[in-house]
mmCIF file of C-alpha atoms in Angstrom:
data_model
loop_
_atom_site.group_PDB
_atom_site.id
_atom_site.type_symbol
_atom_site.label_atom_id
_atom_site.label_comp_id
_atom_site.label_asym_id
_atom_site.label_seq_id
_atom_site.Cartn_x
_atom_site.Cartn_y
_atom_site.Cartn_z
ATOM 1 C CA ASP A 171 -32.343 -43.061 26.267
ATOM 2 C CA ALA A 172 -32.915 -45.790 23.673
ATOM 3 C CA LEU A 173 -29.831 -45.903 21.494
ATOM 4 C CA LEU A 174 -29.572 -44.969 17.847
ATOM 5 C CA PRO A 175 -26.530 -45.893 15.753
ATOM 6 C CA PRO A 176 -24.065 -42.976 15.594
ATOM 7 C CA PRO A 177 -23.677 -41.123 12.276
ATOM 8 C CA GLN A 178 -21.125 -42.722 9.926
ATOM 9 C CA ASN A 179 -18.857 -41.502 7.126
ATOM 10 C CA ILE A 180 -18.097 -38.292 9.008
ATOM 11 C CA SER A 181 -15.814 -36.122 6.901
ATOM 12 C CA ILE A 182 -14.738 -32.587 6.171
ATOM 13 C CA LEU A 183 -15.166 -30.709 2.916
ATOM 14 C CA SER A 184 -12.859 -27.684 2.997
ATOM 15 C CA THR A 185 -12.334 -25.438 0.019
ATOM 16 C CA ASN A 186 -10.986 -21.885 0.013
ATOM 17 C CA MET A 187 -11.170 -21.598 3.792
ATOM 18 C CA LYS A 188 -14.842 -22.623 3.921
ATOM 19 C CA HIS A 189 -15.196 -25.758 6.010
ATOM 20 C CA PHE A 190 -18.136 -28.175 6.167
ATOM 21 C CA LEU A 191 -18.650 -31.270 8.287
ATOM 22 C CA THR A 192 -20.716 -33.944 6.512
ATOM 23 C CA TRP A 193 -22.016 -37.395 7.506
ATOM 24 C CA SER A 194 -24.312 -40.149 6.301
ATOM 25 C CA PRO A 195 -27.943 -40.043 7.431
ATOM 26 C CA VAL A 196 -29.147 -42.305 10.226
ATOM 27 C CA ILE A 197 -32.305 -44.044 9.085
ATOM 28 C CA VAL A 198 -35.135 -44.703 11.581
ATOM 29 C CA GLN A 199 -38.422 -45.882 10.126
ATOM 30 C CA GLY A 200 -41.230 -43.406 10.734
ATOM 31 C CA GLU A 201 -39.054 -41.001 12.746
ATOM 32 C CA ALA A 202 -37.493 -37.648 11.911
ATOM 33 C CA VAL A 203 -33.838 -37.852 12.832
ATOM 34 C CA ARG A 204 -32.037 -34.720 13.989
ATOM 35 C CA TYR A 205 -28.312 -34.109 14.418
ATOM 36 C CA SER A 206 -26.126 -32.001 16.704
ATOM 37 C CA VAL A 207 -22.497 -31.011 16.128
ATOM 38 C CA GLU A 208 -19.737 -30.066 18.581
ATOM 39 C CA PHE A 209 -16.089 -29.032 18.160
ATOM 40 C CA GLN A 210 -12.956 -29.103 20.307
ATOM 41 C CA GLY A 211 -9.883 -27.028 19.567
ATOM 42 C CA GLU A 212 -6.326 -27.663 20.682
ATOM 43 C CA TYR A 213 -6.906 -25.131 23.465
ATOM 44 C CA GLU A 214 -9.815 -27.149 24.852
ATOM 45 C CA ARG A 215 -7.727 -30.314 24.836
ATOM 46 C CA GLU A 216 -4.729 -28.734 26.563
ATOM 47 C CA TYR A 217 -6.322 -26.188 28.931
ATOM 48 C CA ALA A 218 -10.054 -26.813 29.269
ATOM 49 C CA ASN A 219 -10.373 -30.426 30.346
ATOM 50 C CA GLU A 220 -10.946 -31.636 26.785
ATOM 51 C CA SER A 221 -14.290 -29.854 26.779
ATOM 52 C CA TRP A 222 -16.503 -29.809 23.675
ATOM 53 C CA ILE A 223 -18.344 -26.761 22.409
ATOM 54 C CA PRO A 224 -21.746 -27.018 20.724
ATOM 55 C CA ILE A 225 -22.396 -25.215 17.453
ATOM 56 C CA CYS A 226 -25.877 -23.858 17.995
ATOM 57 C CA GLU A 227 -26.560 -23.385 14.271
ATOM 58 C CA CYS A 228 -26.081 -27.143 13.990
ATOM 59 C CA SER A 229 -28.068 -28.269 17.015
ATOM 60 C CA LEU A 230 -31.004 -30.602 16.252
ATOM 61 C CA ILE A 231 -30.790 -30.029 12.511
ATOM 62 C CA ALA A 232 -32.272 -32.275 9.835
ATOM 63 C CA ALA A 233 -29.449 -31.694 7.344
ATOM 64 C CA THR A 234 -26.430 -34.013 7.220
ATOM 65 C CA GLU A 235 -24.016 -31.122 6.801
ATOM 66 C CA CYS A 236 -22.824 -28.284 9.062
ATOM 67 C CA ASN A 237 -20.905 -25.136 8.141
ATOM 68 C CA ILE A 238 -18.148 -25.002 10.761
ATOM 69 C CA THR A 239 -16.171 -22.172 9.133
ATOM 70 C CA GLU A 240 -16.861 -19.598 11.834
ATOM 71 C CA ASP A 241 -15.653 -21.889 14.608
ATOM 72 C CA ILE A 242 -12.533 -23.142 12.826
ATOM 73 C CA SER A 243 -10.936 -19.738 13.162
ATOM 74 C CA ALA A 244 -7.407 -20.636 14.268
ATOM 75 C CA THR A 245 -4.661 -22.601 12.573
ATOM 76 C CA VAL A 246 -4.665 -25.420 15.118
ATOM 77 C CA ALA A 247 -5.916 -29.029 15.135
ATOM 78 C CA TYR A 248 -9.642 -29.404 15.774
ATOM 79 C CA LYS A 249 -11.735 -32.441 16.662
ATOM 80 C CA LEU A 250 -15.365 -32.644 15.532
ATOM 81 C CA ARG A 251 -18.253 -34.906 16.475
ATOM 82 C CA VAL A 252 -21.950 -35.379 15.608
ATOM 83 C CA ARG A 253 -24.739 -37.401 17.120
ATOM 84 C CA ALA A 254 -28.282 -38.329 16.079
ATOM 85 C CA GLU A 255 -31.543 -37.923 17.959
ATOM 86 C CA ALA A 256 -35.060 -39.194 17.140
ATOM 87 C CA GLY A 257 -37.787 -38.645 19.673
ATOM 88 C CA ALA A 258 -36.390 -39.816 23.020
ATOM 89 C CA ALA A 259 -33.689 -41.896 21.359
ATOM 90 C CA ARG A 260 -30.182 -40.561 21.075
ATOM 91 C CA SER A 261 -26.999 -42.001 19.564
ATOM 92 C CA GLU A 262 -23.474 -42.029 20.873
ATOM 93 C CA TRP A 263 -21.206 -39.360 19.389
ATOM 94 C CA GLY A 264 -19.693 -40.136 16.033
ATOM 95 C CA THR A 265 -16.263 -38.464 15.912
ATOM 96 C CA LEU A 266 -14.315 -37.384 12.836
ATOM 97 C CA LYS A 267 -11.308 -39.650 12.397
ATOM 98 C CA GLY A 268 -8.174 -37.686 13.272
ATOM 99 C CA PHE A 269 -8.079 -33.918 13.380
ATOM 100 C CA PHE A 270 -8.904 -31.096 11.046
ATOM 101 C CA ASN A 271 -6.555 -28.136 10.622
ATOM 102 C CA ARG A 272 -7.549 -25.402 8.198
ATOM 103 C CA ILE A 273 -4.035 -25.443 6.824
ATOM 104 C CA THR A 274 -5.232 -28.395 4.699
ATOM 105 C CA THR A 275 -8.020 -26.495 2.949
ATOM 106 C CA SER A 276 -7.896 -26.833 -0.830
ATOM 107 C CA LEU A 277 -7.254 -23.549 -2.626
ATOM 108 C CA THR A 278 -8.647 -23.163 -6.137
ATOM 109 C CA PRO A 279 -7.396 -20.696 -8.725
ATOM 110 C CA PRO A 280 -9.443 -17.465 -8.612
ATOM 111 C CA LEU A 281 -12.094 -16.617 -11.171
ATOM 112 C CA MET A 282 -10.706 -13.753 -13.192
ATOM 113 C CA LYS A 283 -11.873 -11.564 -16.050
ATOM 114 C CA VAL A 284 -9.355 -9.495 -18.020
ATOM 115 C CA ILE A 285 -10.605 -6.408 -19.854
ATOM 116 C CA ALA A 286 -8.913 -4.118 -22.346
ATOM 117 C CA ASP A 287 -10.576 -0.742 -21.871
ATOM 118 C CA GLY A 288 -8.962 1.338 -24.596
ATOM 119 C CA TYR A 289 -5.314 1.492 -23.480
ATOM 120 C CA HIS A 290 -6.086 0.292 -19.955
ATOM 121 C CA LEU A 291 -5.444 -3.293 -18.854
ATOM 122 C CA LEU A 292 -8.013 -4.101 -16.179
ATOM 123 C CA VAL A 293 -8.773 -7.254 -14.203
ATOM 124 C CA GLU A 294 -11.830 -8.233 -12.217
ATOM 125 C CA LEU A 295 -11.361 -10.826 -9.455
ATOM 126 C CA GLU A 296 -13.786 -12.948 -7.499
ATOM 127 C CA GLU A 297 -14.573 -11.856 -3.918
ATOM 128 C CA MET A 298 -13.294 -14.654 -1.670
ATOM 129 C CA GLY A 299 -13.277 -13.151 1.816
ATOM 130 C CA PRO A 300 -10.868 -11.189 4.045
ATOM 131 C CA ALA A 301 -8.385 -14.034 4.417
ATOM 132 C CA PHE A 302 -7.470 -13.869 0.697
ATOM 133 C CA GLN A 303 -4.851 -11.879 -1.197
ATOM 134 C CA PHE A 304 -4.384 -12.161 -4.968
ATOM 135 C CA TRP A 305 -1.108 -12.229 -6.835
ATOM 136 C CA VAL A 306 -1.727 -11.050 -10.376
ATOM 137 C CA LEU A 307 0.990 -11.576 -12.995
ATOM 138 C CA TYR A 308 0.867 -9.740 -16.344
ATOM 139 C CA TRP A 309 3.169 -9.385 -19.289
ATOM 140 C CA LYS A 310 3.337 -8.293 -22.903
ATOM 141 C CA LYS A 311 2.429 -11.231 -25.079
ATOM 142 C CA GLY A 312 5.579 -13.073 -26.054
ATOM 143 C CA GLN A 313 7.636 -11.423 -23.300
ATOM 144 C CA GLU A 314 7.030 -13.874 -20.443
ATOM 145 C CA SER A 315 10.507 -13.151 -19.105
ATOM 146 C CA ARG A 316 9.454 -9.597 -18.259
ATOM 147 C CA MET A 317 6.482 -10.569 -16.137
ATOM 148 C CA GLN A 318 5.190 -8.010 -13.635
ATOM 149 C CA GLN A 319 3.309 -8.721 -10.412
ATOM 150 C CA LYS A 320 0.613 -6.874 -8.519
ATOM 151 C CA VAL A 321 -0.545 -7.905 -5.020
ATOM 152 C CA VAL A 322 -4.267 -7.238 -4.574
ATOM 153 C CA LYS A 323 -5.738 -7.221 -1.060
ATOM 154 C CA GLU A 324 -9.167 -5.733 -1.705
ATOM 155 C CA VAL A 325 -11.219 -6.860 -4.685
ATOM 156 C CA SER A 326 -14.216 -4.640 -4.243
ATOM 157 C CA HIS A 327 -13.567 -2.958 -7.568
ATOM 158 C CA MET A 328 -11.906 -3.372 -10.968
ATOM 159 C CA ILE A 329 -8.114 -3.407 -10.700
ATOM 160 C CA HIS A 330 -5.992 -1.353 -13.069
ATOM 161 C CA LEU A 331 -2.868 -3.259 -14.001
ATOM 162 C CA ASP A 332 -1.189 -1.205 -16.694
ATOM 163 C CA THR A 333 -1.505 1.308 -19.462
ATOM 164 C CA MET A 334 -0.989 -0.653 -22.652
ATOM 165 C CA GLU A 335 0.940 0.238 -25.769
ATOM 166 C CA GLU A 336 -1.163 0.678 -28.882
ATOM 167 C CA GLY A 337 -2.044 -2.551 -30.642
ATOM 168 C CA LEU A 338 0.028 -4.776 -28.315
ATOM 169 C CA GLY A 339 -1.264 -7.971 -26.734
ATOM 170 C CA TYR A 340 -1.110 -8.439 -22.979
ATOM 171 C CA CYS A 341 -1.594 -11.593 -20.916
ATOM 172 C CA VAL A 342 -2.663 -12.051 -17.306
ATOM 173 C CA LYS A 343 -2.899 -14.881 -14.778
ATOM 174 C CA ALA A 344 -3.643 -14.854 -11.045
ATOM 175 C CA GLN A 345 -3.397 -16.985 -7.915
ATOM 176 C CA THR A 346 -4.713 -16.568 -4.377
ATOM 177 C CA TYR A 347 -2.566 -16.390 -1.230
ATOM 178 C CA VAL A 348 -3.860 -17.017 2.313
ATOM 179 C CA GLU A 349 -1.458 -15.559 4.878
ATOM 180 C CA ALA A 350 -3.159 -17.219 7.864
ATOM 181 C CA ILE A 351 -2.019 -20.604 6.535
ATOM 182 C CA ASN A 352 0.849 -19.320 4.354
ATOM 183 C CA ARG A 353 -0.330 -21.138 1.221
ATOM 184 C CA SER A 354 -1.181 -20.249 -2.377
ATOM 185 C CA SER A 355 -3.563 -21.666 -4.974
ATOM 186 C CA GLY A 356 -2.540 -22.720 -8.457
ATOM 187 C CA PHE A 357 -2.679 -20.126 -11.222
ATOM 188 C CA SER A 358 -5.829 -19.342 -13.128
ATOM 189 C CA GLN A 359 -5.959 -19.877 -16.877
ATOM 190 C CA THR A 360 -3.964 -17.205 -18.710
ATOM 191 C CA GLN A 361 -6.147 -14.633 -20.463
ATOM 192 C CA CYS A 362 -4.801 -12.323 -23.183
ATOM 193 C CA VAL A 363 -6.284 -9.155 -24.682
ATOM 194 C CA ARG A 364 -5.076 -6.525 -27.124
ATOM 195 C CA ALA A 365 -4.970 -2.771 -26.708
ATOM 196 C CA GLN A 366 -6.973 -0.619 -29.085
ATOM 197 C CA GLY A 367 -5.292 0.564 -32.239
ATOM 198 C CA GLY A 368 -4.585 -2.973 -33.314
ATOM 199 C CA THR A 369 -6.412 -4.507 -36.342
ATOM 200 C CA SER A 370 -8.979 -6.329 -34.148
ATOM 201 C CA MET A 371 -9.883 -7.094 -30.548
ATOM 202 C CA TRP A 372 -9.225 -10.801 -29.859
ATOM 203 C CA LEU A 373 -9.119 -13.172 -26.995
ATOM 204 C CA VAL A 374 -6.749 -16.113 -27.017
ATOM 205 C CA THR B 74 -4.415 -8.011 4.329
ATOM 206 C CA ALA B 75 -7.649 -7.590 6.139
ATOM 207 C CA GLY B 76 -6.989 -11.064 7.507
ATOM 208 C CA ASN B 77 -3.495 -11.263 8.776
ATOM 209 C CA ASN B 78 -0.723 -9.175 10.311
ATOM 210 C CA ILE B 79 3.002 -9.672 10.490
ATOM 211 C CA LEU B 80 4.140 -8.675 13.988
ATOM 212 C CA GLN B 81 7.709 -7.434 13.963
ATOM 213 C CA LEU B 82 8.819 -7.761 17.585
ATOM 214 C CA GLY B 83 12.478 -6.786 17.434
ATOM 215 C CA PRO B 84 14.272 -9.701 15.716
ATOM 216 C CA CYS B 85 11.182 -11.877 16.098
ATOM 217 C CA ARG B 86 8.710 -11.883 13.210
ATOM 218 C CA VAL B 87 5.417 -13.753 13.530
ATOM 219 C CA SER B 88 2.228 -13.935 11.511
ATOM 220 C CA MET B 89 -1.021 -13.433 13.402
ATOM 221 C CA SER B 90 -4.704 -13.550 12.390
ATOM 222 C CA MET B 91 -5.367 -10.210 14.061
ATOM 223 C CA ALA B 92 -8.587 -9.516 12.149
ATOM 224 C CA GLU B 93 -10.078 -12.836 13.221
ATOM 225 C CA ILE B 94 -9.124 -12.292 16.854
ATOM 226 C CA ARG B 95 -10.415 -8.719 16.870
ATOM 227 C CA SER B 96 -13.651 -9.712 15.204
ATOM 228 C CA GLY B 97 -14.161 -12.467 17.756
ATOM 229 C CA PHE B 98 -13.357 -10.140 20.662
ATOM 230 C CA ASN B 99 -15.453 -7.240 19.392
ATOM 231 C CA SER B 100 -18.469 -9.496 19.122
ATOM 232 C CA ILE B 101 -18.338 -10.397 22.844
ATOM 233 C CA LYS B 102 -16.581 -7.346 24.336
ATOM 234 C CA ALA B 103 -19.731 -5.635 25.668
ATOM 235 C CA ASN B 104 -21.012 -8.907 27.114
ATOM 236 C CA ILE B 105 -17.723 -9.630 28.887
ATOM 237 C CA GLN B 106 -17.146 -6.086 30.149
ATOM 238 C CA ALA B 107 -20.715 -6.033 31.524
ATOM 239 C CA ARG B 108 -19.712 -8.962 33.728
ATOM 240 C CA ASP B 109 -16.863 -6.915 35.282
ATOM 241 C CA PRO B 110 -18.271 -4.644 38.015
ATOM 242 C CA ILE B 111 -14.866 -3.331 39.168
ATOM 243 C CA LYS B 112 -14.222 -0.352 36.929
ATOM 244 C CA SER B 113 -11.559 1.285 39.091
ATOM 245 C CA LEU B 114 -8.905 -1.407 38.575
ATOM 246 C CA SER B 115 -6.904 -2.538 35.558
ATOM 247 C CA ILE B 116 -4.902 -5.719 35.108
ATOM 248 C CA LEU B 117 -2.823 -4.623 32.110
ATOM 249 C CA SER B 118 -2.587 -0.866 32.522
ATOM 250 C CA TYR B 119 -1.880 -0.362 36.231
ATOM 251 C CA PRO B 120 0.219 1.505 37.224
ATOM 252 C CA HIS B 121 1.696 2.052 33.766
ATOM 253 C CA SER B 122 0.313 1.470 30.316
ATOM 254 C CA LEU B 123 1.789 -1.213 28.086
ATOM 255 C CA HIS B 124 2.733 1.566 25.702
ATOM 256 C CA LYS B 125 5.555 2.683 28.010
ATOM 257 C CA VAL B 126 7.468 -0.571 27.367
ATOM 258 C CA LYS B 127 10.674 -0.296 25.290
ATOM 259 C CA PRO B 128 10.413 -1.793 21.755
ATOM 260 C CA SER B 129 13.244 -4.201 22.528
ATOM 261 C CA GLU B 130 11.118 -5.806 25.227
ATOM 262 C CA ARG B 131 7.963 -6.168 23.143
ATOM 263 C CA CYS B 132 8.578 -9.755 22.129
ATOM 264 C CA CYS B 133 9.137 -10.926 25.699
ATOM 265 C CA ILE B 134 5.978 -9.227 26.944
ATOM 266 C CA THR B 135 3.895 -10.461 24.008
ATOM 267 C CA HIS B 136 5.130 -14.010 24.537
ATOM 268 C CA HIS B 137 4.476 -13.989 28.273
ATOM 269 C CA LEU B 138 1.093 -12.287 27.976
ATOM 270 C CA CYS B 139 0.082 -14.888 25.399
ATOM 271 C CA SER B 140 0.964 -17.581 27.921
ATOM 272 C CA PHE B 141 -0.828 -15.629 30.662
ATOM 273 C CA TYR B 142 -4.057 -15.464 28.654
ATOM 274 C CA VAL B 143 -3.830 -19.090 27.523
ATOM 275 C CA ALA B 144 -3.002 -20.553 30.915
ATOM 276 C CA LYS B 145 -4.767 -18.215 33.360
ATOM 277 C CA VAL B 146 -7.496 -16.213 31.631
ATOM 278 C CA PHE B 147 -9.536 -18.026 28.965
ATOM 279 C CA ARG B 148 -10.121 -21.161 31.015
ATOM 280 C CA HIS B 149 -11.866 -19.171 33.761
ATOM 281 C CA CYS B 150 -14.159 -17.272 31.414
ATOM 282 C CA ARG B 151 -16.690 -19.948 30.528
ATOM 283 C CA THR B 152 -20.206 -18.465 30.534
ATOM 284 C CA GLU B 153 -23.770 -19.679 30.214
ATOM 285 C CA ASP B 154 -23.865 -18.137 26.746
ATOM 286 C CA SER B 155 -22.946 -20.632 24.015
ATOM 287 C CA TYR B 156 -22.113 -17.892 21.508
ATOM 288 C CA VAL B 157 -19.719 -16.196 23.937
ATOM 289 C CA ASN B 158 -18.078 -19.547 24.711
ATOM 290 C CA ARG B 159 -17.530 -20.199 20.992
ATOM 291 C CA LYS B 160 -15.878 -16.837 20.501
ATOM 292 C CA ILE B 161 -13.671 -17.330 23.567
ATOM 293 C CA SER B 162 -12.636 -20.687 22.107
ATOM 294 C CA SER B 163 -11.824 -19.019 18.809
ATOM 295 C CA ILE B 164 -9.642 -16.388 20.491
ATOM 296 C CA ALA B 165 -8.001 -18.924 22.802
ATOM 297 C CA ASN B 166 -7.043 -21.235 19.925
ATOM 298 C CA SER B 167 -5.661 -18.280 17.966
ATOM 299 C CA PHE B 168 -3.573 -17.255 21.004
ATOM 300 C CA LEU B 169 -2.332 -20.830 21.311
ATOM 301 C CA SER B 170 -1.223 -20.715 17.689
ATOM 302 C CA LEU B 171 0.457 -17.336 18.200
ATOM 303 C CA ARG B 172 2.231 -18.537 21.328
ATOM 304 C CA ARG B 173 3.649 -21.456 19.363
ATOM 305 C CA ASN B 174 5.083 -19.054 16.801
ATOM 306 C CA LEU B 175 6.540 -16.872 19.566
ATOM 307 C CA GLN B 176 8.020 -19.951 21.204
ATOM 308 C CA HIS B 177 10.136 -20.508 18.092
ATOM 309 C CA CYS B 178 11.543 -16.996 18.481
ATOM 310 C CA HIS B 179 12.193 -17.651 22.163
ATOM 311 C CA GLU B 180 14.103 -20.812 21.326
ATOM 312 C CA GLN B 181 16.200 -18.855 18.819
ATOM 313 C CA ASN B 182 17.001 -16.239 21.484
ATOM 314 C CA LYS B 183 15.052 -13.595 19.582
ATOM 315 C CA CYS B 184 12.691 -12.909 22.461
ATOM 316 C CA MET B 185 14.848 -11.900 25.384
ATOM 317 C CA CYS B 186 13.393 -10.514 28.623
ATOM 318 C CA GLY B 187 14.963 -7.489 30.260
ATOM 319 C CA GLN B 188 14.392 -5.952 33.650
ATOM 320 C CA GLU B 189 11.586 -3.701 32.467
ATOM 321 C CA SER B 190 9.491 -6.492 30.970
ATOM 322 C CA THR B 191 10.109 -8.731 33.971
ATOM 323 C CA GLU B 192 8.846 -6.002 36.288
ATOM 324 C CA LYS B 193 5.861 -5.236 34.069
ATOM 325 C CA LEU B 194 4.866 -8.908 33.930
ATOM 326 C CA LYS B 195 5.286 -9.204 37.699
ATOM 327 C CA GLN B 196 2.971 -6.211 38.158
ATOM 328 C CA ILE B 197 0.335 -7.766 35.887
ATOM 329 C CA THR B 198 0.485 -10.977 37.935
ATOM 330 C CA VAL B 199 0.085 -8.965 41.162
ATOM 331 C CA ASN B 200 -2.897 -7.117 39.683
ATOM 332 C CA TYR B 201 -4.411 -10.422 38.566
ATOM 333 C CA GLU B 202 -3.898 -12.157 41.896
ATOM 334 C CA GLY B 203 -5.410 -9.188 43.705
ATOM 335 C CA LEU B 204 -8.840 -10.357 42.584
ATOM 336 C CA ASN B 205 -10.619 -13.674 42.805
ATOM 337 C CA VAL B 206 -9.897 -15.937 39.839
ATOM 338 C CA THR B 207 -13.130 -15.467 37.907
ATOM 339 C CA SER B 208 -13.236 -11.693 38.372
ATOM 340 C CA ALA B 209 -9.577 -11.409 37.399
ATOM 341 C CA ALA B 210 -10.077 -13.597 34.321
ATOM 342 C CA ILE B 211 -13.194 -11.729 33.156
ATOM 343 C CA LYS B 212 -11.452 -8.355 33.706
ATOM 344 C CA SER B 213 -8.382 -9.528 31.792
ATOM 345 C CA LEU B 214 -10.538 -10.763 28.906
ATOM 346 C CA GLY B 215 -12.409 -7.475 28.911
ATOM 347 C CA GLU B 216 -9.050 -5.693 28.547
ATOM 348 C CA LEU B 217 -7.975 -7.828 25.557
ATOM 349 C CA GLY B 218 -8.553 -4.848 23.282
ATOM 350 C CA ILE B 219 -5.767 -2.981 25.102
ATOM 351 C CA LEU B 220 -3.376 -5.842 24.394
ATOM 352 C CA LEU B 221 -4.434 -6.148 20.729
ATOM 353 C CA ASP B 222 -4.047 -2.403 20.199
ATOM 354 C CA TRP B 223 -0.591 -2.539 21.741
ATOM 355 C CA MET B 224 0.440 -5.599 19.733
ATOM 356 C CA GLU B 225 -0.667 -4.012 16.470
#
């Protein structure tokens, strides 16, 4: 096989337990270049002769990005590599520098919407997948010292936090927690609402 | 959560991505079990089910079965099916991670082995070595659901 240069700038983008391998395109005049990705977990290095496993969704693809989330499904160190092909020509493997462990994923504060439904304090949270729990903190406005917490494991519906006292303001903030990697995100922006019976509905 | 479980194995407490392992196993279970023609034998459940083991011995058995699967089973289960191989890799790497957590308990003497677990593990090894390596590995992988049920 005539040789192509291997893909460069191989890196991982990992946010909220979604992991993508990306690389720079290999340019060959007048040829369509395709790429193939393989991974190797700690198990393969220690017990399976350092074998590599192809990701069929990312075999001979034109894109310079591959969603590896489904294969990075253990909290161990993974190696990743990608190579280029154009016609009969094929490159050497380009390998990600170092390892990737999902424990390093970046966790963003959850999107959250707080609703005062009459006397009911409700919160709507973003669906982020089965690996995520949500820790929701809420308190009467001005009484931060008496903060309450609710752990939310399923976000398929609106969550009822509390029954509010007439006319009082309540504030809410939330963070995610991923037990598989034992890490939390930062808190979302605090949102405050007021129960009915006050002079007006306001949002701070 | 739907994602993770805390296994309380006597004094040993470990976190495990049970949902991920189960999802991986369930997606290849029929394929793997179809490769096991010997229906009359069991590696894990003969002559007695895992459920007969005393709670105090659960950690020891879990730790040793993790090592058994990592060292003896997964490596002999490679197939011609790329999807199956990916799922086996996923389960194997999760077991490797779990074994590391159990190893900490073992080092802190929270995972002691008694006579019952030693005999049970010996029996599993005898059952395993009663078949050729590939058949034994495929049968053991096909029985992973038994182990996961017992662990949970």
